Structure formats: C-alpha cells, structure tokens
Coordinates of C-alpha atoms and ligand atoms in Angstrom, one line a residue:
M750 CA 161.6 30.2 43.5
L751 CA 157.8 32.2 44.9
Q752 CA 157.1 32.4 41.2
R753 CA 157.3 28.6 41.1
V754 CA 155.5 28.0 43.7
A755 CA 152.9 30.2 42.6
G756 CA 152.9 28.4 39.4
A757 CA 152.4 24.7 40.7
L758 CA 149.7 26.4 43.2
R759 CA 147.1 27.3 39.9
G760 CA 148.0 24.6 38.2
V761 CA 146.5 22.7 41.6
N762 CA 144.0 24.9 41.8
Q763 CA 142.9 24.1 38.1
S764 CA 142.8 20.7 38.5
S765 CA 140.4 20.7 41.7
S766 CA 138.8 23.6 40.2
V767 CA 134.7 23.7 41.4
D768 CA 132.9 23.1 38.6
P769 CA 130.3 25.2 37.4
L770 CA 127.7 23.8 39.0
R771 CA 128.7 23.9 42.7
R772 CA 130.0 27.5 41.2
A773 CA 127.1 28.3 40.7
L774 CA 125.5 27.1 44.2
V775 CA 128.6 28.8 45.8
L776 CA 127.1 31.8 44.5
G777 CA 123.4 31.4 45.9
A778 CA 124.7 31.0 49.0
A779 CA 126.3 33.8 49.6
G780 CA 123.5 35.6 47.4
A781 CA 121.1 34.2 50.1
A782 CA 123.7 35.3 53.2
L783 CA 123.8 39.1 51.8
A784 CA 120.0 39.3 51.8
Q785 CA 120.3 37.9 54.7
L786 CA 122.7 40.7 56.4
N787 CA 120.7 43.3 54.1
A788 CA 117.8 42.0 56.5
C789 CA 118.8 42.8 59.7
G790 CA 120.9 45.5 58.4
G791 CA 119.2 47.9 61.5
G792 CA 120.4 50.5 59.7
H793 CA 123.5 50.3 59.3
D794 CA 123.3 49.8 55.7
N795 CA 125.3 51.4 52.9
M796 CA 125.0 52.3 49.1
M797 CA 124.7 48.7 48.2
G798 CA 122.1 47.8 50.1
W799 CA 123.6 45.4 52.9
A800 CA 124.8 45.7 56.2
I801 CA 128.4 47.3 57.2
A802 CA 129.9 47.8 60.2
P803 CA 128.4 51.0 62.2
P804 CA 130.4 54.5 61.4
L805 CA 133.0 55.4 64.5
I806 CA 133.2 58.3 66.3
D807 CA 135.7 60.8 66.0
P808 CA 137.7 61.5 69.5
Y809 CA 138.7 64.7 68.1
A810 CA 135.2 66.2 66.9
G811 CA 133.4 66.8 70.4
T812 CA 134.6 68.7 73.7
N813 CA 137.1 66.1 74.5
T814 CA 140.2 66.9 76.6
Q815 CA 142.9 64.9 75.2
Q816 CA 145.0 63.1 76.8
P817 CA 148.3 61.7 76.3
L818 CA 149.1 58.0 75.0
P819 CA 149.6 55.3 77.0
I820 CA 152.8 53.5 76.7
I821 CA 152.2 49.8 77.0
P822 CA 155.0 49.2 79.7
M823 CA 158.0 47.0 78.4
D824 CA 158.5 43.8 80.4
Q825 CA 161.9 42.2 80.3
G826 CA 161.3 39.2 82.5
L827 CA 163.6 38.0 85.3
D828 CA 167.1 36.1 84.8
D829 CA 165.9 32.7 85.5
G830 CA 169.9 31.5 87.1
S831 CA 170.3 29.3 83.4
G832 CA 170.2 32.0 80.9
G833 CA 166.5 31.3 80.2
R834 CA 163.8 34.6 81.2
T835 CA 161.0 34.3 83.5
F836 CA 157.8 36.2 82.9
S837 CA 154.6 37.1 85.4
L838 CA 151.5 37.8 84.7
V839 CA 148.6 38.0 86.9
A840 CA 144.7 38.2 84.4
Q841 CA 142.8 40.6 86.8
R842 CA 139.8 43.1 87.6
G843 CA 140.7 46.9 87.6
S844 CA 139.3 50.5 86.5
A845 CA 140.6 53.2 84.1
Q846 CA 139.3 55.9 82.6
L847 CA 139.6 54.7 78.7
L848 CA 137.2 57.7 78.0
S849 CA 139.0 60.6 79.3
G850 CA 136.6 61.2 82.7
V851 CA 134.6 58.3 82.8
T852 CA 136.1 55.5 85.2
T853 CA 135.2 52.1 83.8
N854 CA 135.4 48.5 84.9
T855 CA 137.7 46.4 83.1
L856 CA 140.3 43.5 82.8
G857 CA 143.9 43.7 82.6
Y858 CA 147.4 41.6 83.0
N859 CA 149.6 42.8 85.3
G860 CA 147.2 46.5 85.3
A861 CA 143.4 48.0 84.7
V862 CA 143.6 47.0 80.9
L863 CA 146.1 45.5 78.8
G864 CA 148.9 43.6 79.9
P865 CA 152.5 44.8 79.7
A866 CA 154.8 43.7 76.4
L867 CA 156.8 41.2 77.0
R868 CA 160.3 40.8 75.6
L869 CA 161.2 37.8 73.9
R870 CA 164.4 36.2 72.4
T871 CA 164.9 33.8 69.7
G872 CA 166.6 30.8 70.6
Q873 CA 165.7 31.7 74.7
Q874 CA 164.3 29.6 77.3
T875 CA 161.7 31.2 78.1
T876 CA 158.5 30.4 81.1
I877 CA 155.1 32.7 81.0
R878 CA 153.2 31.9 84.6
V879 CA 149.9 32.8 84.8
Q880 CA 147.4 33.6 87.4
N881 CA 144.2 34.0 86.9
N882 CA 142.1 36.4 89.0
I883 CA 139.2 37.1 87.5
G884 CA 137.3 35.6 89.0
E885 CA 136.0 33.0 85.8
S886 CA 137.6 30.5 83.8
T887 CA 140.5 32.0 81.0
T888 CA 143.1 31.0 79.2
A889 CA 146.2 32.8 78.4
H890 CA 147.1 32.3 74.2
W891 CA 150.9 33.1 72.4
H892 CA 149.3 34.5 69.2
G893 CA 152.2 33.7 66.7
L894 CA 154.3 32.1 68.7
V895 CA 155.4 28.3 67.6
V896 CA 155.6 26.4 71.0
P897 CA 155.4 23.0 72.4
T898 CA 151.3 22.5 71.7
E899 CA 150.8 22.5 75.5
A900 CA 151.9 25.7 76.1
D901 CA 150.0 27.0 73.4
G902 CA 147.2 28.5 75.9
G903 CA 144.6 27.2 73.5
P904 CA 140.7 26.4 75.0
H905 CA 142.6 23.3 76.3
Q906 CA 144.8 25.3 78.7
A907 CA 142.0 26.8 80.9
I908 CA 143.1 28.7 84.1
A909 CA 140.5 28.0 87.1
P910 CA 139.7 31.1 88.8
G911 CA 142.8 31.5 91.5
A912 CA 144.9 28.6 89.8
T913 CA 148.3 29.6 87.7
W914 CA 149.5 28.0 84.4
Q915 CA 152.7 28.2 82.9
A916 CA 154.0 28.1 79.7
S917 CA 157.7 27.2 79.0
F918 CA 159.2 27.1 75.8
T919 CA 162.3 28.3 73.5
V920 CA 161.7 30.9 71.5
A921 CA 161.5 29.4 67.5
N922 CA 160.1 32.6 66.5
P923 CA 162.5 35.1 64.4
A924 CA 162.4 39.1 65.2
S925 CA 157.9 40.2 65.3
T926 CA 155.4 41.6 66.6
C927 CA 153.0 38.7 68.3
W928 CA 150.4 39.4 71.1
Y929 CA 149.4 37.2 73.7
H930 CA 144.8 37.3 74.9
P931 CA 142.4 34.4 76.2
H932 CA 141.3 32.0 74.5
P933 CA 137.9 30.1 76.3
H934 CA 136.1 28.9 74.2
G935 CA 132.3 31.1 74.4
A936 CA 134.0 33.5 76.4
T937 CA 136.8 35.0 74.4
G938 CA 135.1 38.3 72.8
R939 CA 133.9 39.1 75.9
Q940 CA 137.5 38.7 77.4
V941 CA 139.2 40.3 75.0
V942 CA 136.9 43.3 74.6
S943 CA 137.4 43.7 78.3
G944 CA 140.3 44.5 78.0
L945 CA 142.6 41.0 78.3
A946 CA 145.4 41.9 75.3
G947 CA 149.3 42.3 75.2
L948 CA 152.3 42.1 73.3
L949 CA 154.9 40.1 72.9
I950 CA 157.9 41.2 71.4
V951 CA 160.4 39.4 70.0
D952 CA 163.8 40.0 69.6
D953 CA 166.4 38.1 67.2
P954 CA 170.0 38.1 68.2
A955 CA 171.1 37.7 64.4
V956 CA 169.0 40.7 63.7
P957 CA 171.5 43.7 64.3
A958 CA 169.7 46.2 67.1
A959 CA 170.8 49.2 65.2
A960 CA 168.9 47.8 61.8
L961 CA 165.4 49.7 63.3
P962 CA 164.8 52.1 65.0
G963 CA 164.3 50.5 68.9
T964 CA 163.7 52.9 71.6
W965 CA 161.0 51.7 73.5
G966 CA 158.2 54.7 73.5
V967 CA 160.0 56.8 72.1
D968 CA 161.6 55.7 68.5
D969 CA 160.0 52.2 69.2
L970 CA 156.2 53.1 69.2
A971 CA 153.2 50.0 70.0
L972 CA 150.0 50.8 69.2
V973 CA 146.7 48.5 70.2
L974 CA 143.9 49.6 68.2
Q975 CA 141.0 47.9 69.6
D976 CA 137.0 49.1 69.4
K977 CA 134.8 49.3 72.1
R978 CA 131.1 50.6 72.2
F979 CA 130.0 52.1 75.8
T980 CA 126.6 52.0 77.6
A981 CA 125.2 55.3 78.9
S982 CA 127.0 54.9 82.6
G983 CA 130.4 54.4 80.2
Q984 CA 130.4 50.2 81.1
I985 CA 131.6 48.1 78.2
D986 CA 128.5 47.7 76.0
Y987 CA 129.1 44.0 75.3
T988 CA 125.5 43.0 74.5
L989 CA 125.7 41.3 70.6
R990 CA 123.1 43.2 68.5
A991 CA 121.4 41.0 65.7
E992 CA 123.6 42.1 63.2
E993 CA 126.5 41.6 65.6
Q994 CA 126.1 37.5 64.9
L995 CA 127.4 37.8 61.7
T996 CA 129.3 41.2 61.7
G997 CA 131.0 40.1 64.7
Y998 CA 131.6 42.7 67.7
M999 CA 131.6 46.4 66.4
G1000 CA 132.6 49.0 69.0
D1001 CA 132.3 52.7 67.9
R1002 CA 135.2 53.9 69.5
L1003 CA 138.6 53.3 68.4
L1004 CA 140.9 52.9 71.5
V1005 CA 144.6 53.2 70.7
N1006 CA 146.5 51.3 73.7
G1007 CA 143.5 51.8 75.4
A1008 CA 142.7 55.5 75.4
F1009 CA 140.1 57.1 73.0
G1010 CA 141.7 60.2 71.3
P1011 CA 144.7 60.5 73.0
V1012 CA 147.5 62.1 71.5
W1013 CA 151.4 61.0 71.2
Q1014 CA 154.5 63.5 71.8
A1015 CA 157.0 61.9 69.0
P1016 CA 161.0 62.8 68.1
R1017 CA 161.5 64.6 65.0
Q1018 CA 163.4 61.7 63.5
W1019 CA 162.2 58.3 61.5
V1020 CA 160.5 56.1 63.9
R1021 CA 159.2 53.1 64.0
L1022 CA 155.4 51.6 64.7
R1023 CA 154.0 47.8 65.7
L1024 CA 150.6 48.3 64.9
L1025 CA 147.9 45.5 66.4
N1026 CA 144.5 45.7 65.2
G1027 CA 143.1 44.4 68.5
C1028 CA 139.3 44.7 67.4
N1029 CA 137.1 42.0 67.9
A1030 CA 136.1 42.1 64.1
R1031 CA 137.1 45.1 62.8
T1032 CA 139.2 45.2 59.8
L1033 CA 141.0 48.7 59.6
T1034 CA 142.5 50.5 56.8
L1035 CA 145.4 53.2 58.3
R1036 CA 147.1 55.9 57.0
L1037 CA 148.9 59.5 58.0
G1038 CA 147.2 62.5 57.5
N1039 CA 149.9 64.8 54.5
A1040 CA 150.0 61.8 52.8
A1041 CA 153.1 60.9 54.0
P1042 CA 154.1 57.0 53.2
M1043 CA 154.8 54.4 55.7
L1044 CA 157.6 52.0 54.8
Q1045 CA 156.5 48.2 55.8
V1046 CA 159.1 46.6 57.4
A1047 CA 157.2 43.5 58.6
N1048 CA 154.4 42.2 59.0
E1049 CA 152.3 39.2 61.3
G1050 CA 155.7 36.7 61.3
G1051 CA 158.6 39.0 61.3
L1052 CA 160.6 41.2 58.7
L1053 CA 160.0 41.6 55.3
A1054 CA 163.1 41.3 52.9
A1055 CA 163.4 45.1 52.5
P1056 CA 161.0 48.0 53.4
V1057 CA 157.6 48.3 50.7
T1058 CA 156.1 51.9 50.7
R1059 CA 152.5 51.8 51.9
A1060 CA 150.1 54.6 51.0
S1061 CA 147.6 53.1 53.5
L1062 CA 147.2 49.5 55.5
V1063 CA 144.7 47.0 55.4
L1064 CA 145.0 45.0 59.1
A1065 CA 142.2 42.4 59.8
P1066 CA 141.6 41.6 63.5
G1067 CA 144.4 39.8 64.7
E1068 CA 147.3 41.1 62.5
R1069 CA 150.2 43.0 62.8
A1070 CA 152.2 45.3 60.7
E1071 CA 155.6 47.5 61.3
V1072 CA 156.3 50.6 59.8
L1073 CA 158.8 53.3 59.9
V1074 CA 157.8 57.1 59.4
D1075 CA 160.3 60.4 58.7
F1076 CA 159.1 62.8 61.3
G1077 CA 162.1 64.7 60.6
A1078 CA 161.0 67.7 58.5
L1079 CA 158.1 68.3 61.0
A1080 CA 158.0 71.7 62.0
S1081 CA 158.4 71.6 66.2
G1082 CA 155.0 71.0 67.8
E1083 CA 153.4 70.1 64.5
E1084 CA 150.7 67.8 64.0
I1085 CA 150.3 64.4 61.8
R1086 CA 147.2 62.2 62.5
L1087 CA 146.9 58.3 62.3
Y1088 CA 143.6 57.7 60.5
A1089 CA 141.6 54.7 60.6
A1090 CA 138.5 53.7 59.0
T1091 CA 136.7 50.1 58.1
V1092 CA 137.0 48.7 55.2
A1093 CA 133.4 49.5 52.8
G1094 CA 131.1 46.9 54.4
G1095 CA 133.1 45.6 56.7
M1096 CA 131.9 42.6 54.4
G1097 CA 134.4 42.4 51.7
F1098 CA 132.3 41.2 49.0
G1099 CA 134.4 42.4 46.1
M1100 CA 135.6 44.6 47.3
G1101 CA 139.3 43.7 47.4
M1102 CA 140.2 43.7 51.2
G1103 CA 143.3 41.7 51.9
T1104 CA 144.4 43.4 48.7
G1105 CA 144.3 46.8 50.6
A1106 CA 142.6 48.0 46.8
G1107 CA 139.0 48.6 49.0
S1108 CA 137.3 51.5 49.3
V1109 CA 137.0 52.8 52.9
A1110 CA 134.0 54.2 55.1
S1111 CA 133.6 56.1 58.2
E1112 CA 137.3 57.6 58.6
I1113 CA 137.9 59.0 61.9
T1114 CA 141.5 60.4 63.4
A1115 CA 142.8 57.2 65.7
L1116 CA 146.1 59.2 67.0
K1117 CA 147.0 62.5 66.9
I1118 CA 151.1 62.7 66.6
R1119 CA 153.0 65.9 68.1
A1120 CA 156.0 66.4 66.6
S1121 CA 157.2 67.8 69.8
L1122 CA 160.3 66.2 71.1
P1123 CA 163.5 67.3 69.1
R1124 CA 165.9 64.4 67.1
Q1125 CA 167.5 61.8 70.0
P1126 CA 170.8 61.5 69.2
N1127 CA 171.1 57.5 68.3
A1128 CA 168.3 58.6 65.5
M1129 CA 167.5 56.1 62.6
A1130 CA 169.8 58.0 60.0
S1131 CA 167.9 56.5 57.0
P1132 CA 165.8 54.0 56.7
P1133 CA 167.1 49.6 55.8
G1134 CA 167.6 49.6 52.1
S1135 CA 167.4 45.2 52.8
L1136 CA 166.4 43.5 55.7
P1137 CA 167.3 39.8 57.4
A1138 CA 163.5 38.3 55.9
A1139 CA 161.6 36.2 58.2
P1140 CA 162.2 32.5 56.6
S1141 CA 159.1 31.7 54.6
V1142 CA 157.9 28.6 54.5
A1143 CA 157.3 26.3 50.7
P1144 CA 155.8 23.0 49.4
G1145 CA 157.7 20.4 48.3
A1146 CA 156.2 18.7 45.8
G1147 CA 154.2 16.2 46.3
A1148 CA 152.9 18.3 49.6
I1149 CA 149.3 17.3 51.1
I1150 CA 147.2 19.1 50.3
R1151 CA 143.9 20.1 52.4
S1152 CA 140.9 21.8 51.8
F1153 CA 138.8 24.2 54.1
N1154 CA 135.8 25.5 53.3
L1155 CA 134.4 28.7 54.9
D1156 CA 131.0 27.9 55.1
G1157 CA 127.3 28.8 56.7
G1158 CA 126.4 32.1 57.9
M1159 CA 122.6 31.1 56.6
M1160 CA 119.3 32.7 57.9
G1161 CA 121.1 33.5 61.3
S1162 CA 123.4 30.3 61.5
P1163 CA 127.0 30.2 62.4
F1164 CA 129.5 30.8 60.2
T1165 CA 131.1 26.8 60.3
I1166 CA 134.4 25.0 58.3
N1167 CA 133.8 22.9 56.5
A1168 CA 129.9 22.5 57.2
K1169 CA 131.0 21.8 61.2
G1170 CA 131.2 24.3 64.3
F1171 CA 133.4 24.0 66.7
D1172 CA 133.6 20.7 69.3
I1173 CA 135.9 21.1 72.0
N1174 CA 135.6 16.8 71.9
R1175 CA 136.1 16.2 68.1
I1176 CA 139.2 16.3 66.9
D1177 CA 138.6 17.3 63.4
F1178 CA 142.1 16.0 61.2
A1179 CA 145.9 14.9 62.5
V1180 CA 148.9 16.1 60.5
P1181 CA 152.5 14.6 59.9
A1182 CA 154.5 15.9 62.3
N1183 CA 157.6 18.5 61.0
T1184 CA 156.6 18.7 57.5
V1185 CA 155.1 21.1 54.5
E1186 CA 151.3 21.1 53.6
V1187 CA 149.6 22.8 51.9
W1188 CA 146.4 24.4 53.4
R1189 CA 143.6 26.0 51.0
F1190 CA 140.8 28.1 52.0
F1191 CA 137.7 28.8 49.8
N1192 CA 135.2 31.3 51.8
M1193 CA 132.2 30.4 50.0
T1194 CA 130.5 32.8 52.7
G1195 CA 129.4 36.6 51.5
M1196 CA 131.4 38.2 54.2
A1197 CA 136.1 38.3 54.4
H1198 CA 137.4 36.1 57.1
P1199 CA 140.6 36.6 58.7
M1200 CA 141.5 33.0 59.5
H1201 CA 144.3 32.3 61.5
V1202 CA 146.6 28.9 63.0
H1203 CA 147.8 28.0 66.1
G1204 CA 151.8 26.5 66.0
V1205 CA 153.0 26.4 62.7
R1206 CA 154.8 28.5 60.8
M1207 CA 152.8 29.9 57.7
S1208 CA 153.3 31.5 54.6
L1209 CA 151.3 32.3 51.9
L1210 CA 151.0 31.2 48.2
S1211 CA 148.6 32.5 46.3
R1212 CA 145.5 35.0 46.3
D1213 CA 143.0 32.9 43.9
A1214 CA 145.5 32.7 40.8
A1215 CA 147.9 35.5 42.3
A1216 CA 150.8 35.5 43.6
P1217 CA 150.9 37.9 46.6
A1218 CA 152.0 41.0 46.9
V1219 CA 154.9 41.5 49.2
Y1220 CA 154.1 42.8 51.7
E1221 CA 152.4 39.1 52.0
R1222 CA 155.0 37.4 52.0
G1223 CA 157.3 36.0 54.7
L1224 CA 155.5 33.9 57.8
R1225 CA 152.1 34.9 58.9
D1226 CA 149.7 33.5 61.3
T1227 CA 146.3 35.1 59.9
F1228 CA 145.1 36.5 56.8
I1229 CA 142.4 37.5 55.3
V1230 CA 139.7 35.4 53.3
D1231 CA 137.6 37.2 51.0
S1232 CA 134.6 36.3 50.0
M1233 CA 134.5 34.0 47.2
Q1234 CA 138.1 33.6 47.3
T1235 CA 140.5 31.3 47.4
V1236 CA 143.9 31.7 49.3
A1237 CA 146.1 29.5 49.6
V1238 CA 149.2 28.6 52.6
A1239 CA 152.6 26.7 52.9
V1240 CA 151.9 25.3 56.5
Q1241 CA 155.2 23.4 58.3
T1242 CA 153.6 21.7 60.5
P1243 CA 154.5 21.5 64.2
A1244 CA 157.7 19.6 65.3
A1245 CA 156.9 17.1 67.4
A1246 CA 153.5 14.6 67.3
S1247 CA 151.6 15.5 70.0
S1248 CA 147.4 14.5 70.9
T1249 CA 147.1 17.9 72.2
P1250 CA 145.2 20.3 69.6
L1251 CA 146.0 23.1 68.2
M1252 CA 143.0 25.4 66.6
L1253 CA 142.6 27.2 63.5
H1254 CA 139.7 29.3 63.4
C1255 CA 138.5 33.1 62.3
H1256 CA 139.8 35.6 64.5
I1257 CA 136.8 38.1 64.0
L1258 CA 135.8 36.9 68.0
E1259 CA 132.4 36.2 67.6
H1260 CA 132.6 34.0 65.0
E1261 CA 135.1 32.0 66.5
D1262 CA 133.3 31.8 69.5
A1263 CA 130.3 31.0 68.2
G1264 CA 131.8 28.1 66.3
M1265 CA 134.0 29.1 63.7
M1266 CA 137.4 26.8 65.1
T1267 CA 138.5 24.2 63.7
Q1268 CA 141.1 21.7 65.8
F1269 CA 144.0 19.1 65.1
I1270 CA 146.7 17.3 66.4
S1271 CA 150.1 16.4 65.1
V1272 CA 150.7 12.4 65.1
Ligands
LIG39 CU1 144.7 35.4 68.5 CU2 143.1 31.7 68.1 O1 144.0 32.9 68.5
LIG40 CU1 146.9 32.3 67.6
LIG41 CU1 134.7 35.0 60.3

C-alpha cells in the first residue's frame, strides 16, 4: 500500500515538475539567501562559510554543581462526574533556578516554569480551563491534538490578561506524546522561551498498559529540551541578533526539563524516554553514550508498527519521539550520557536534515543518567516485537493536491509561504471538510523549515522521490522540509466545516512570529 502511494506520488511529482528555468531561478534564490546568511554571519561561520547555529555550552565542562533532573509533574485532571476529565492551567509569572544558584524570572503553567503533563485518554470528553495571569495576552494551543477548531488555542483564541478560556473536546488522537504552548501571533517565541510549554500524554485504552514502560518519572521519563541564552544577571535574553531573523533564536545553553546540566537517577532496566524538542529554532541530534542504541517506538503522532533501532535521532523544533533504552547491563551507579548536537549549519542545505544523515557540530552532554536505582518489580522484560501503530492517512485516487512554496528570506526579508506573510484577517484557503488531500511543500529557501499543521491528521508520503523512512511513517504533525526538497503529505481535513481558521506554519518560532504562517478554514 505504502509503495503504491509513493509510486503514485512520484507520478504527481513528475507531472508537475519544476521546469529547468524555474529550477535555476530557485537555485539562484537559495544561493542569494546563503550569501545573505554569510554576510551577517556575525562570527558564527562554519567551514562552508555561512552562518551556523552558535555552539552549545557543555554544562558539565565547568564547575557546575549538578542539580537533580526535575521530573515533569503529571496531572490526571478531575473527574467531571459524567465520565470526562477537567484540567486547570494557570499561566503565571514566577522565578526559578534554571542555572544552578541563579534566580531567573520565568513564565510557567501551575508553577514557575514549564507546566504539568496532562494525562489525556483517547475517546474521553475533556475540558481544559486556562487562566491567564501573565499580564499580557496569550493563548494555549494543543500541539498535535485534533480538536474542534474553536478549541485549538491558536492565534484566534486569545486569552486577555486576567481572563479564563476553556477548551472542550473529545480526545481523538491515538496514544502519543503531544504538547501545549502559547500561540499569540508575534509573541509566541518570547512566551515559549520564557517558560510556557507543557506535555500532553495521550493514553489509548486500545493499547495495553503493559506494552511499554509506564511508571511516570521512573521508567517512563519525559524530557523537554529547550535552549536559552541568559543575560549577565541571569535573566532569559530574548533580544534577537541580526542573524537570528534568519536562523531563529539560538540559546547557548540547552536545558532539560528547565534545568541546565541535570542528573537523573535511573533504574537498571528498560526505560522509555519521551523526547520533545521544545527549542524555538534549534534542530537537535540526540544520541546516547556507550553507543547504546535507542529503539524508537513512537514519533509525533503515536506508535510505530514496530520498534526501530536508531543510533541517533534528529528532532526539529516541535517534533517528539519516544524511545526505549536498556540500562539493565549497567553497573550500579554507572553513568551514561545523553548527547545533543545541532545539525551542522542548522541550515540543512543539502546536508540531509530530516533524514538523520546530517553531520553534527558542537555536541554537548544534555543529561547525565546515573544507573543508581535497582530494577523495579514491574520492569519491562524485553521490548515488544510489534506495536499497535497509529493509523496513517492515505489519499485516494484523484485527491486534491495543494502546493505550498516555502520562500522569502531574501535580503533580510522574512520567510513566507506562497510568497505571503501571515495576515490574521486573511483566510488563505478553504478545504472541504472530512476528506483526504495531498499537500506538497517545496522549500525554495537556503535552510530547512520544520512545517506544522493544526487540527488535521497527517502522514508523510514522500521526500522528493523517496518513500519516507519507517520512523517517519504513521501520523505526523511536524516534519522537516529540507532546503530545495519537496515533501508530500496526506492530510485528513477537519471532520466538520468551520469558519474558525487553522494554522499551517514553520515551527521555528521566529519564522512563525515574523509571518511564515498561513491559515485555512474547512467548508
Ligand atoms: Cu506548536 Cu502552531 O504550533
Ligand atoms: Cu500546533
Ligand atoms: Cu522556518
């Protein structure tokens, strides 16, 4: 089936292939974009000569006192009396020790920084109440959830300072790790980097609880990875540098669950890691020390059909992965490291971003894992051979094809989609409700963009002419489109017609805030 779809798409690609003149123009544009990057490189040049992400600081290189890894608190919600669940979030100001011994002003949900992991259940009626106490307008968007458009929490569902907003929906997603974050147009990057982000853990009654490690914080560990830059006085520095208009915000410290250089006490057994790249702009390559393999069991949309062995994985901003790792053979107290690196250039120009094949630069230790706890009584004996995969979306013959060109970024101009910057008062297109379309994203710019669509079910169909790697299949909500690459996805449009717009945007938050976003309604 997948083969047939991929074949069909190769046909699509050919029938509407870019003519040689346009191709040359496009390459010229990319070249100019790179020259532009080169000109404003500000000293962050790699050997190829164009601006790259500034290197990350290794937290363990100095004399840092090591802090314990904060475990993201889990919130089961309250029984609403009729089989549903109700959750309450308060977006608030606070202060926290993100850097050991330094107090930083932050934003958080129900706490100083980040937010609880809301435990949702497939098929369950769910209400999430959000109180805005941050003193400026915000929204709360459920990234990855397929919910009615009015419950999406995008830029159209602004919550005024002091106000409360409520989203009600029945959870339609299969078992997965999704997340929530603010989405006020023009201020998303600043609010997220200030600390507003949390996880949505979807459990599906159809997936047996014993299928995967599931003791929260013990053998089921959520890791939220986010880079930040700090001022001399230890405050979060969100002054964008000239080159960051192009690259997006690049902090030099990578925090894990809101801590810089933490240590996690792990049990000596199989463990499940739920990884979120919550960076504004930095694409991360993650690997474990000791050449320990990671068995990837899920991507953004949910479980894969079977675990896939990965030596490393590439996560773009907004992307998630769940992996199984085995600490069973470690000696008591033995240490293993989770390394993170920025994909070389961060520009992805012909560097295989999205395929995981890109070379990496400035690798640092994100997290020290100390195997200090004994094997737990309910430890998973061995990884499952197969999994109840999230159902993917497949287009029928004659499906509507839409094209999105990722463009702009020339001479300091913002990146755009189909040559237009975002206008909240302009509906860019309308899709028929409850149908499957094919959307083709062609990246004409000199850098990779992680594209994200709200409120739809989506599956990758192809990267250029190639079928997606196994770990890229299933359901997706965010995917990298490399420079000069065409990515085709099957999109199942919203179930019902709605005049409330949904967003399609680049998840480099500075690109999004600068207008690399488009909106659609369903009819
Ligand atoms: Cu994660 Cu439109 O957002
Ligand atoms: Cu989203
Ligand atoms: Cu972008």
